[in-house]
Each structure stands twice: as structure tokens, then as C-alpha cells.
Coordinates of N, CA and C in Angstrom, one line a residue:
M7 N 36.5 -51.8 51.5 CA 35.6 -52.9 52.1 C 35.6 -53.9 51.0
N8 N 36.2 -55.1 51.1 CA 36.1 -56.0 50.0 C 34.7 -56.6 49.8
S9 N 34.1 -57.0 48.9 CA 33.1 -57.7 48.7 C 33.0 -58.7 47.7
Y10 N 32.0 -59.3 47.5 CA 31.5 -60.2 46.4 C 30.0 -60.2 46.0
E11 N 29.8 -60.0 44.8 CA 28.5 -60.0 44.2 C 28.2 -61.5 43.8
F12 N 26.8 -62.0 44.2 CA 26.7 -63.4 43.8 C 26.2 -63.2 42.1
H13 N 26.1 -62.3 41.6 CA 26.0 -62.1 40.2 C 26.2 -60.4 39.7
P14 N 26.7 -60.4 38.5 CA 26.6 -59.0 37.9 C 25.3 -58.4 38.0
A15 N 25.0 -57.5 38.9 CA 24.1 -56.6 38.9 C 23.7 -55.7 37.9
D16 N 22.3 -55.7 37.7 CA 22.2 -54.5 36.7 C 22.0 -53.1 37.1
G17 N 22.5 -52.0 36.1 CA 22.6 -50.8 36.6 C 24.1 -50.4 37.0
S18 N 24.1 -49.1 37.2 CA 25.6 -48.8 37.4 C 25.8 -49.0 38.9
A19 N 27.5 -48.8 39.2 CA 27.8 -49.1 40.6 C 27.1 -47.8 41.6
D20 N 26.8 -46.6 41.0 CA 26.5 -45.7 41.7 C 25.0 -45.3 41.7
Q21 N 24.2 -46.3 41.5 CA 22.8 -46.2 41.3 C 22.4 -46.4 42.8
A22 N 21.4 -45.7 43.2 CA 20.9 -45.7 44.6 C 20.2 -47.0 45.0
V23 N 20.3 -47.4 46.2 CA 19.7 -48.7 46.6 C 19.0 -48.7 47.8
V24 N 18.2 -49.7 47.9 CA 17.4 -50.1 49.1 C 18.3 -51.1 49.6
L25 N 18.9 -51.1 50.7 CA 19.7 -52.1 51.3 C 19.4 -52.5 52.7
T26 N 19.7 -54.1 52.8 CA 19.5 -54.5 54.2 C 20.8 -55.2 54.6
I27 N 21.0 -55.3 55.9 CA 22.3 -55.8 56.6 C 21.9 -56.9 57.5
G28 N 22.6 -58.1 57.3 CA 22.3 -59.0 58.5 C 23.1 -60.3 58.1
N29 N 23.0 -61.4 58.9 CA 23.4 -62.4 59.0 C 22.7 -63.5 58.1
F30 N 21.3 -63.7 58.2 CA 20.3 -64.4 57.5 C 20.6 -65.8 57.5
D31 N 21.2 -66.4 58.7 CA 21.4 -68.0 58.5 C 19.9 -68.6 58.5
G32 N 19.8 -69.2 57.5 CA 18.4 -70.1 57.1 C 17.7 -69.6 56.1
V33 N 17.8 -68.0 56.0 CA 16.8 -67.5 55.1 C 15.6 -68.0 55.5
H34 N 15.2 -67.6 56.9 CA 13.8 -68.6 56.9 C 12.7 -67.3 56.7
L35 N 11.4 -67.6 57.3 CA 10.2 -66.9 57.0 C 10.4 -65.3 57.1
G36 N 11.2 -64.9 58.4 CA 11.2 -63.7 59.0 C 12.2 -63.0 57.8
H37 N 13.4 -63.5 57.7 CA 14.3 -63.1 56.4 C 13.7 -63.0 55.2
Q38 N 13.0 -64.0 54.8 CA 12.3 -63.7 53.4 C 11.5 -62.5 53.3
A39 N 10.5 -62.5 54.5 CA 9.6 -61.0 54.5 C 10.5 -60.0 54.4
L40 N 11.7 -59.8 55.1 CA 12.4 -58.7 55.1 C 13.1 -58.3 53.6
I41 N 13.5 -59.4 53.1 CA 14.1 -59.0 51.8 C 13.1 -59.0 50.6
S42 N 12.0 -59.5 51.0 CA 10.9 -59.2 49.8 C 10.5 -57.7 50.0
Q43 N 10.6 -57.1 51.1 CA 10.2 -55.7 51.2 C 11.1 -54.7 50.6
V44 N 12.5 -55.4 50.7 CA 13.4 -54.6 50.3 C 13.6 -54.5 48.6
V45 N 13.0 -55.8 48.3 CA 13.2 -56.2 46.5 C 11.6 -55.1 46.2
R46 N 10.7 -55.1 46.9 CA 9.4 -54.6 46.2 C 9.6 -53.0 46.4
E47 N 10.2 -52.5 47.6 CA 10.3 -51.0 47.6 C 11.5 -50.5 46.5
A48 N 12.2 -51.3 46.3 CA 13.4 -50.9 45.2 C 12.9 -51.0 43.8
R49 N 11.9 -51.7 43.7 CA 11.1 -52.0 42.1 C 10.4 -50.7 42.0
E50 N 9.7 -50.4 43.3 CA 8.5 -49.3 43.1 C 9.3 -47.9 42.9
G51 N 10.4 -48.0 43.2 CA 11.2 -46.7 43.3 C 12.3 -46.7 42.0
G52 N 12.4 -47.6 41.4 CA 13.3 -47.7 40.1 C 14.8 -48.0 40.8
L53 N 14.9 -48.3 41.9 CA 16.2 -48.5 42.5 C 16.6 -49.8 42.4
R54 N 17.8 -50.1 42.8 CA 18.4 -51.6 43.1 C 18.1 -51.8 44.5
S55 N 18.0 -53.2 44.6 CA 17.8 -54.1 45.7 C 19.2 -54.8 46.2
A56 N 19.8 -54.6 47.3 CA 20.8 -55.2 47.6 C 21.0 -55.6 49.2
L57 N 21.8 -56.6 49.2 CA 21.9 -57.1 50.7 C 23.3 -57.3 50.9
L58 N 23.7 -56.7 52.2 CA 25.1 -57.1 52.7 C 25.1 -57.9 53.9
T59 N 26.0 -58.8 54.0 CA 26.3 -59.9 54.8 C 27.7 -60.3 55.2
F60 N 27.7 -60.9 56.1 CA 29.3 -61.2 56.6 C 29.8 -62.6 56.4
Y61 N 31.0 -62.8 56.3 CA 31.6 -64.1 56.3 C 33.1 -64.1 56.5
P62 N 33.3 -65.2 57.4 CA 32.3 -66.0 58.4 C 31.6 -65.4 59.1
H63 N 30.4 -66.4 59.7 CA 29.5 -65.4 60.6 C 30.3 -65.0 61.7
P64 N 30.0 -63.7 62.2 CA 30.7 -63.1 63.3 C 30.8 -63.9 64.6
Q65 N 29.9 -64.6 64.9 CA 30.0 -65.5 66.1 C 31.2 -66.5 66.0
S66 N 31.3 -67.1 64.7 CA 32.4 -68.0 64.7 C 33.8 -67.4 64.6
V67 N 34.0 -66.1 64.6 CA 35.1 -65.6 64.9 C 35.2 -65.0 66.4
L68 N 34.2 -64.4 66.9 CA 34.3 -64.0 68.4 C 34.1 -65.0 69.5
R69 N 33.4 -66.1 69.1 CA 32.9 -66.8 70.2 C 33.9 -68.3 70.1
P70 N 34.4 -68.8 71.1 CA 34.8 -70.2 71.0 C 33.8 -71.3 70.9
D71 N 32.7 -71.1 70.8 CA 31.4 -72.1 70.7 C 30.3 -71.6 69.9
P72 N 30.6 -71.2 68.8 CA 29.6 -70.6 67.8 C 28.5 -71.5 67.4
P73 N 27.2 -70.8 67.5 CA 26.3 -71.9 66.8 C 26.6 -72.4 65.3
P74 N 26.2 -73.8 65.2 CA 26.4 -74.3 63.9 C 25.5 -73.4 62.8
M75 N 26.0 -73.4 61.4 CA 25.1 -72.8 60.6 C 24.1 -73.7 60.2
I76 N 22.7 -73.0 59.7 CA 21.8 -73.9 59.1 C 22.0 -74.0 57.7
T77 N 22.5 -72.9 57.1 CA 23.0 -72.9 55.6 C 24.3 -72.3 55.3
T78 N 25.0 -73.0 54.5 CA 26.2 -72.6 54.0 C 26.1 -71.5 52.9
L79 N 27.1 -70.8 52.9 CA 27.1 -69.5 52.3 C 26.6 -69.6 50.5
P80 N 27.1 -70.5 49.9 CA 26.7 -70.9 48.6 C 25.3 -71.0 48.6
L81 N 24.6 -71.7 49.5 CA 23.1 -71.9 49.4 C 22.5 -70.6 49.8
R82 N 22.9 -70.1 50.6 CA 22.1 -68.6 51.1 C 22.3 -67.8 50.1
L83 N 23.4 -67.7 49.1 CA 23.6 -66.7 48.0 C 22.4 -67.1 46.8
R84 N 22.1 -68.7 46.8 CA 21.1 -68.9 45.8 C 19.8 -68.5 46.2
L85 N 19.5 -68.7 47.6 CA 18.2 -68.4 48.1 C 18.1 -66.7 47.9
F86 N 19.0 -66.0 48.3 CA 19.1 -64.4 48.0 C 18.4 -64.2 46.6
E87 N 19.2 -64.9 45.6 CA 18.8 -64.7 44.4 C 17.5 -64.8 43.8
A88 N 17.1 -66.2 44.5 CA 15.8 -66.8 44.1 C 14.6 -65.6 44.6
L89 N 14.9 -64.9 45.7 CA 14.0 -63.8 46.4 C 13.9 -62.8 45.4
G90 N 14.9 -62.3 44.4 CA 14.7 -61.4 43.3 C 15.9 -60.1 43.7
L91 N 16.8 -60.4 44.7 CA 17.7 -59.2 44.9 C 18.6 -59.1 43.7
D92 N 18.9 -57.8 43.5 CA 19.6 -57.5 42.6 C 21.2 -57.9 42.7
A93 N 21.4 -57.6 44.1 CA 22.9 -57.9 44.4 C 23.0 -58.4 45.8
A94 N 23.9 -59.2 46.1 CA 24.4 -59.8 47.6 C 25.7 -59.5 47.7
Y95 N 26.4 -58.6 48.8 CA 27.7 -58.4 49.1 C 28.1 -59.1 50.3
I96 N 29.2 -59.8 50.3 CA 29.9 -60.6 51.2 C 30.8 -59.8 51.9
V97 N 30.8 -59.2 53.2 CA 31.9 -58.7 53.9 C 33.0 -59.4 54.7
P98 N 34.5 -59.7 54.4 CA 35.0 -60.7 55.2 C 34.9 -60.1 56.6
F99 N 34.7 -61.1 57.4 CA 34.6 -60.5 59.0 C 35.9 -61.2 59.9
T100 N 36.5 -60.1 60.2 CA 37.6 -60.6 61.2 C 37.6 -59.8 62.3
R101 N 38.6 -60.2 63.5 CA 38.6 -59.4 64.6 C 38.8 -58.0 64.7
A102 N 39.8 -57.9 63.6 CA 40.3 -56.3 63.3 C 39.0 -55.8 62.7
F103 N 38.1 -56.1 62.1 CA 37.1 -55.5 61.4 C 35.9 -55.5 62.7
S104 N 35.9 -56.4 63.6 CA 34.9 -56.3 64.6 C 35.0 -55.2 65.7
R105 N 36.2 -54.7 65.6 CA 36.7 -53.5 66.5 C 36.1 -52.0 65.9
K106 N 35.7 -52.2 64.7 CA 35.3 -51.1 63.9 C 34.1 -50.5 64.6
S107 N 33.9 -49.1 64.8 CA 32.5 -48.5 65.5 C 31.5 -48.7 64.5
A108 N 30.3 -48.6 65.0 CA 29.1 -48.8 64.0 C 28.9 -47.4 63.1
R109 N 29.4 -46.3 63.7 CA 29.6 -45.0 63.1 C 30.5 -45.2 61.9
S110 N 31.5 -45.6 62.3 CA 32.8 -45.6 61.4 C 32.4 -46.7 60.2
F111 N 31.8 -47.7 60.4 CA 31.5 -48.7 59.4 C 30.3 -47.9 58.5
V112 N 29.3 -47.5 59.0 CA 28.3 -46.8 58.3 C 29.0 -45.5 57.3
V113 N 29.5 -44.7 58.0 CA 30.1 -43.5 57.3 C 31.1 -44.0 56.3
E114 N 32.2 -44.6 56.7 CA 33.5 -44.9 56.2 C 33.3 -45.8 55.0
D115 N 32.5 -46.8 55.5 CA 32.4 -48.2 54.3 C 31.0 -48.0 53.5
L116 N 29.9 -48.3 54.4 CA 28.7 -48.4 53.9 C 28.2 -47.0 52.8
L117 N 28.4 -46.0 53.4 CA 27.7 -45.0 52.6 C 28.7 -44.6 51.5
T118 N 30.1 -44.8 51.6 CA 31.2 -44.8 50.7 C 30.9 -45.8 49.6
R119 N 30.5 -46.9 49.8 CA 30.5 -48.0 48.9 C 28.9 -47.8 48.2
F120 N 27.8 -47.4 48.8 CA 26.7 -47.3 48.4 C 26.0 -46.0 48.3
R121 N 25.0 -45.5 47.4 CA 24.3 -44.6 47.4 C 23.1 -45.1 48.3
V122 N 22.7 -45.2 49.4 CA 21.6 -45.7 50.2 C 20.5 -44.8 50.1
H123 N 19.3 -45.2 49.6 CA 18.3 -44.4 49.4 C 17.4 -44.7 51.1
K124 N 17.4 -46.2 51.2 CA 16.7 -46.7 52.6 C 17.4 -47.9 53.0
L125 N 17.5 -47.9 54.0 CA 18.2 -49.0 55.0 C 17.1 -49.7 55.7
I126 N 17.0 -51.0 55.7 CA 15.9 -51.8 56.3 C 16.8 -52.8 57.0
I127 N 16.6 -52.9 58.5 CA 17.3 -54.2 59.1 C 16.4 -54.7 60.0
G128 N 16.6 -55.9 60.3 CA 15.6 -56.8 61.3 C 15.7 -56.2 62.6
F129 N 14.7 -56.8 63.3 CA 14.5 -56.2 64.7 C 15.3 -56.4 65.7
D130 N 16.2 -57.6 65.4 CA 17.3 -57.9 66.4 C 18.6 -57.6 66.1
F131 N 18.8 -57.1 65.0 CA 20.1 -57.0 64.4 C 20.8 -55.6 65.0
H132 N 22.2 -56.1 65.4 CA 23.2 -55.1 65.9 C 24.5 -55.5 65.3
F133 N 25.1 -54.6 65.3 CA 26.5 -54.5 64.6 C 27.7 -53.5 65.4
G134 N 28.9 -53.6 64.7 CA 29.9 -52.7 65.1 C 30.3 -53.2 66.7
R135 N 31.6 -52.4 67.0 CA 32.1 -52.6 68.2 C 31.1 -52.8 69.2
N136 N 31.2 -53.7 70.2 CA 30.3 -54.5 71.3 C 28.9 -54.2 71.1
R137 N 28.6 -54.4 69.7 CA 27.2 -54.5 69.2 C 26.5 -53.1 69.4
E138 N 27.4 -52.0 69.4 CA 26.7 -50.5 69.4 C 26.0 -50.4 68.5
G139 N 25.9 -50.8 67.2 CA 25.0 -50.2 66.0 C 23.6 -50.9 66.2
S140 N 23.0 -50.1 66.9 CA 21.5 -50.6 67.2 C 20.6 -49.8 66.0
A141 N 19.3 -50.0 66.4 CA 18.3 -49.2 65.6 C 18.3 -47.8 66.0
E142 N 18.6 -47.4 67.2 CA 18.6 -46.0 67.4 C 19.9 -45.2 66.8
V143 N 21.0 -45.7 66.9 CA 21.9 -45.5 66.1 C 21.8 -45.0 64.9
L144 N 21.2 -46.1 64.2 CA 21.0 -46.0 62.6 C 20.0 -44.8 62.3
R145 N 19.0 -44.6 63.2 CA 18.0 -43.5 62.9 C 19.0 -42.1 63.0
Q146 N 19.8 -42.1 64.0 CA 20.7 -40.8 64.0 C 21.2 -40.7 62.7
L147 N 22.0 -41.9 62.4 CA 22.8 -41.5 61.1 C 22.1 -41.5 60.1
S148 N 20.7 -42.0 59.8 CA 20.0 -41.8 58.8 C 19.4 -40.4 58.8
A149 N 19.2 -39.6 59.6 CA 18.8 -38.2 59.8 C 20.1 -37.4 59.3
E150 N 21.5 -37.6 60.1 CA 22.5 -36.9 59.7 C 22.9 -37.2 58.1
H151 N 22.8 -38.2 57.6 CA 23.3 -38.5 56.1 C 22.2 -38.4 55.1
G152 N 20.9 -38.3 55.6 CA 20.0 -38.1 54.3 C 19.5 -39.4 53.7
F153 N 19.3 -40.8 54.5 CA 18.8 -41.8 54.0 C 17.6 -42.2 54.9
A154 N 16.6 -42.7 54.4 CA 15.5 -43.4 54.9 C 16.1 -44.7 56.1
F155 N 15.2 -45.0 56.9 CA 15.5 -46.0 57.7 C 14.4 -46.8 58.3
E156 N 14.3 -47.9 58.3 CA 13.3 -48.8 58.9 C 13.7 -50.0 59.7
E157 N 13.1 -50.0 60.7 CA 13.5 -51.6 61.6 C 12.3 -52.4 61.3
F158 N 12.5 -53.6 60.7 CA 11.6 -54.5 60.3 C 11.0 -55.2 61.3
A159 N 9.6 -55.3 61.6 CA 9.1 -56.0 62.6 C 9.4 -57.6 62.7
P160 N 9.3 -58.2 63.7 CA 9.6 -59.7 63.8 C 8.3 -60.4 62.9
V161 N 8.5 -61.7 62.6 CA 7.5 -62.4 62.0 C 7.4 -63.5 62.9
S162 N 6.1 -63.8 63.4 CA 5.6 -64.8 64.2 C 4.9 -66.1 63.7
L163 N 5.2 -67.2 64.2 CA 4.6 -68.5 64.0 C 4.3 -69.3 65.1
G164 N 3.1 -69.8 64.9 CA 2.8 -70.4 66.4 C 3.0 -69.7 67.5
G165 N 2.7 -68.3 67.5 CA 2.8 -67.4 68.8 C 4.3 -67.2 69.4
E166 N 5.3 -67.5 68.3 CA 6.7 -67.3 68.8 C 7.3 -66.6 67.5
K167 N 8.1 -65.8 67.9 CA 9.1 -65.4 66.8 C 9.8 -66.5 66.1
V168 N 9.9 -66.2 64.6 CA 10.7 -67.1 63.7 C 12.0 -66.6 64.1
S169 N 13.0 -67.5 64.4 CA 14.3 -67.4 64.5 C 15.3 -68.2 64.1
S170 N 16.3 -68.2 63.7 CA 17.3 -69.2 63.5 C 17.7 -70.3 64.7
S171 N 17.5 -69.6 65.9 CA 17.9 -70.6 67.1 C 16.7 -71.4 67.2
R172 N 15.4 -71.3 66.9 CA 14.3 -72.0 66.7 C 14.5 -73.3 65.7
I173 N 15.0 -72.6 64.6 CA 15.2 -73.9 63.5 C 16.3 -74.8 63.9
R174 N 17.3 -74.2 64.6 CA 18.6 -75.3 64.9 C 17.9 -76.2 66.0
A175 N 17.2 -75.7 66.9 CA 16.6 -76.5 67.9 C 15.7 -77.8 67.2
A176 N 14.9 -77.3 66.4 CA 14.2 -78.4 65.8 C 14.9 -79.4 64.8
L177 N 16.1 -78.8 64.3 CA 16.9 -79.8 63.5 C 17.6 -80.6 64.5
A178 N 18.0 -80.1 65.6 CA 18.7 -81.2 66.5 C 17.9 -82.2 66.9
E179 N 16.6 -82.1 66.9 CA 15.8 -83.1 67.5 C 15.2 -83.8 66.1
A180 N 15.8 -83.7 64.9 CA 15.3 -84.0 63.6 C 13.7 -83.9 63.5
D181 N 13.6 -82.7 63.8 CA 11.9 -82.4 64.1 C 11.9 -81.3 62.3
F182 N 11.9 -82.1 61.2 CA 12.1 -81.5 60.2 C 10.5 -80.6 59.7
A183 N 9.6 -81.1 60.3 CA 8.2 -80.6 60.0 C 8.2 -79.3 60.6
T184 N 8.8 -79.2 61.8 CA 8.8 -77.6 62.5 C 9.9 -76.7 61.8
A185 N 10.9 -77.4 61.4 CA 12.1 -76.7 60.7 C 11.5 -76.0 59.3
E186 N 10.6 -77.0 58.7 CA 10.0 -76.5 57.2 C 9.2 -75.4 57.5
R187 N 8.2 -75.4 58.6 CA 7.2 -74.4 58.7 C 8.1 -73.0 58.8
L188 N 9.1 -73.1 59.7 CA 9.8 -71.9 60.1 C 10.6 -71.4 58.9
L189 N 11.0 -72.5 58.1 CA 12.0 -72.0 56.7 C 11.0 -71.6 55.9
G190 N 9.7 -72.1 55.6 CA 9.0 -71.8 54.6 C 9.4 -72.5 53.6
R191 N 10.1 -73.7 53.7 CA 10.3 -74.5 52.4 C 11.0 -75.6 53.2
P192 N 11.2 -76.9 52.6 CA 11.9 -78.0 52.9 C 13.2 -77.7 53.3
Y193 N 13.8 -78.0 54.6 CA 15.0 -78.1 54.9 C 15.9 -78.7 53.8
S194 N 16.9 -78.1 53.5 CA 17.8 -78.5 52.3 C 19.1 -78.2 52.5
V195 N 20.1 -78.9 51.8 CA 21.6 -78.6 51.9 C 22.1 -78.6 50.4
L196 N 23.1 -77.7 50.2 CA 24.0 -77.8 48.9 C 25.4 -78.1 49.1
E197 N 25.5 -79.5 48.8 CA 26.8 -79.9 49.2 C 27.7 -80.6 48.0
T198 N 29.1 -80.9 48.2 CA 29.5 -81.3 47.3 C 29.8 -83.0 47.2
V199 N 29.3 -83.6 46.2 CA 29.4 -85.1 46.5 C 30.7 -85.8 46.1
V200 N 31.3 -86.6 47.0 CA 32.6 -87.4 46.9 C 32.2 -88.9 46.6
R201 N 33.5 -89.6 46.2 CA 33.5 -91.0 45.8 C 33.8 -91.6 47.4
G202 N 32.8 -92.6 47.6 CA 32.9 -93.2 48.8 C 33.5 -94.7 48.6
E203 N 33.1 -95.6 49.5 CA 33.5 -96.9 49.4 C 32.5 -97.7 48.4
Q204 N 31.5 -97.2 48.1 CA 30.4 -98.1 47.3 C 29.7 -99.2 47.9
R205 N 29.8 -99.1 49.1 CA 29.0 -100.2 49.8 C 27.6 -100.3 49.4
G206 N 27.1 -99.2 49.4 CA 25.5 -99.3 49.0 C 25.1 -99.9 47.8
R207 N 26.0 -99.9 47.0 CA 25.6 -100.5 45.6 C 25.5 -102.1 45.8
Q208 N 26.5 -102.4 46.8 CA 26.6 -104.0 47.1 C 25.0 -104.5 47.8
I209 N 24.4 -103.7 48.2 CA 22.9 -104.2 48.8 C 22.0 -103.4 48.1
G210 N 22.1 -103.0 46.9 CA 21.0 -102.6 46.0 C 20.4 -100.9 46.3
F211 N 21.3 -100.2 47.2 CA 21.1 -99.1 47.6 C 22.0 -97.9 47.6
P212 N 22.5 -97.7 46.1 CA 23.5 -96.5 46.1 C 23.3 -95.4 46.8
T213 N 24.3 -94.9 47.4 CA 24.3 -93.6 48.5 C 25.2 -92.6 47.8
L214 N 24.9 -91.3 48.3 CA 25.6 -90.1 48.0 C 26.7 -89.8 49.4
N215 N 27.8 -89.5 49.1 CA 28.6 -89.2 50.1 C 28.8 -87.7 50.1
L216 N 28.5 -86.8 51.2 CA 28.5 -85.5 51.0 C 29.5 -85.0 51.9
V217 N 30.2 -83.8 51.3 CA 31.2 -83.1 52.1 C 30.6 -82.1 53.2
P218 N 30.1 -82.3 54.3 CA 29.2 -81.5 55.3 C 29.5 -79.9 55.0
G219 N 30.8 -79.6 55.3 CA 31.2 -78.2 55.4 C 31.1 -77.8 56.6
E220 N 30.5 -76.4 56.6 CA 30.5 -75.7 58.1 C 28.8 -75.8 58.6
R221 N 28.1 -76.6 57.9 CA 26.5 -76.7 58.4 C 26.4 -77.3 59.6
L222 N 25.3 -77.2 60.2 CA 24.6 -78.1 61.5 C 24.7 -79.6 61.3
P223 N 25.2 -80.3 61.9 CA 25.0 -81.9 61.8 C 23.8 -82.1 62.1
L224 N 23.2 -83.0 61.5 CA 21.9 -83.7 61.8 C 22.4 -84.8 62.8
P225 N 21.0 -85.2 63.5 CA 21.3 -86.5 64.6 C 21.5 -87.5 63.7
F226 N 22.2 -88.5 64.3 CA 22.7 -89.7 63.5 C 21.2 -90.5 63.0
G227 N 21.1 -91.2 62.1 CA 20.0 -91.8 61.5 C 19.8 -91.9 59.8
V228 N 19.0 -92.5 59.6 CA 18.9 -92.8 58.0 C 17.5 -91.8 57.7
Y229 N 17.7 -90.9 56.6 CA 16.8 -90.0 56.3 C 16.3 -90.3 54.7
A230 N 15.0 -89.9 54.5 CA 14.6 -90.0 53.2 C 14.8 -88.4 52.6
A231 N 15.1 -88.1 51.6 CA 15.7 -87.1 50.8 C 15.1 -87.0 49.4
R232 N 15.4 -85.8 49.0 CA 14.9 -85.7 47.5 C 16.3 -84.9 46.9
V233 N 16.9 -85.5 46.0 CA 18.0 -84.9 45.5 C 17.8 -84.4 43.9
T234 N 18.5 -83.1 43.9 CA 18.3 -82.4 42.7 C 19.8 -82.4 42.2
L235 N 19.9 -82.9 40.7 CA 21.4 -83.0 40.0 C 21.1 -82.8 38.7
Q236 N 21.8 -81.5 38.3 CA 21.6 -81.2 37.1 C 20.1 -80.8 36.5
G237 N 19.6 -80.1 37.7 CA 18.0 -79.8 37.1 C 17.0 -80.8 37.3
R238 N 17.3 -82.1 37.8 CA 16.4 -83.0 37.8 C 16.5 -83.8 39.2
S239 N 15.1 -83.8 39.6 CA 15.1 -84.5 40.9 C 14.8 -86.0 41.3
Y240 N 15.4 -86.5 42.2 CA 15.2 -87.8 42.5 C 14.9 -88.1 44.0
D241 N 13.8 -89.1 44.1 CA 13.5 -89.4 45.5 C 14.3 -90.5 46.1

């Protein structure tokens, strides 16, 4: 299993971990609550906290019309680190990998790579061939292989579950207030600035030209923004 760590984690590679697995697009309030529990339980037990995710997003490999991403991978990694995780691992997702059974992934990859003390997943997470990796399957595997398992309850806001699909719908309507409530922070992007035609300078309003990458496109319009460059913020 090839992987990437967002930074060198403290501790040895064979140290026991509290682990979560998921796609975590948006790193919204529900994701934050789950990750915070992983970090808290790991610290209380003197263990490492770790997250495992997939890139590219599985739906972008398996579907002809995948949903656009709320957050690019580099931004997600920054958000994971800010939440206090010791390490995040990125597993390359391919069609061949998608045919691996849930049991095979857990036994041959997960438990071989990590000393899993406890595995915590979101309430709606499935993995493996034909999405067969359910919470019930993981409970069975935890009993067989001696690690603790927990299915994390959904987080609700405004009487509805916080979800990436709700955030995508809000952003598609340029409803940044709703997106901010669900994300627990202002909607933000981490992009590369490129040289444009410098037309803004001619009218007294210099602009930044961004390479949008794989993230969700916003509706056409003019937006007020706060930009952070080298640690300084500009409105």
C-alpha cells in the first residue's frame, strides 16, 4: 500500500494508533468532530492519531459524472494537521484497487501497515468491492483481529445532517453563509497564483489569477475575499 504522510510523525512506525478512514471532502463539522475524537483518544492512551484517505476521490475513478471536490488535497492536508493529527496517509485509488474486498484491504493492507488499537469511521462510510465494507463487517473484523471499533454518529445542524452534498448545494447557489455554518469556517481555497493579462491594474483593481484545479467551480460573479500570502492577510 503506497502512501504519503503530510509530515514526519512522532514515534516509531510500529506504534499503536487510533485510526479513521474516509474521503473527508470539505473537512466539515462532522469530519472535524470525528477527527477530534481520534486525536483525543490517541492522546489519552499515549498512542498516535492517524487518518487514511484516498486520492483521487473514489467517485472520480468509478463514476463518469463525479461530484466536484469542495477542497483540494493540499488544503485537506493542512486542515488535517491543524486538527492535531499525527499523520495522514494517502492511498492511491485505482480501478484495480476498487476490486479489492473489504476483508482483504483490512487484513492485508491496514493491519499489516498499522498496529490499529482502535478504528473509528463515519456513520455513512463504506469501502471495498461493491461498497461491501460496512460498519457490521468492521465489527466482525475487529472481534477477529483484536482491535476496538466505533461507528461515529452523524453531526446535525438546522435539523439536518452535516454533509459534503449539503455544502456543494450551498456553494452552487453562492450561499456562503450556509456553507460557512456547515464547514465551521469560511469557505476557502488553496490555489496557485499565475500571471494574467494585468487588466485589473489598468482600472485600479489588481486581481489574482488562480489555477482552479479539481475543486468545485463557483457561480459566475464577483466575490469579496480575504487572501493570505506568506502569513499576512489582505481583504
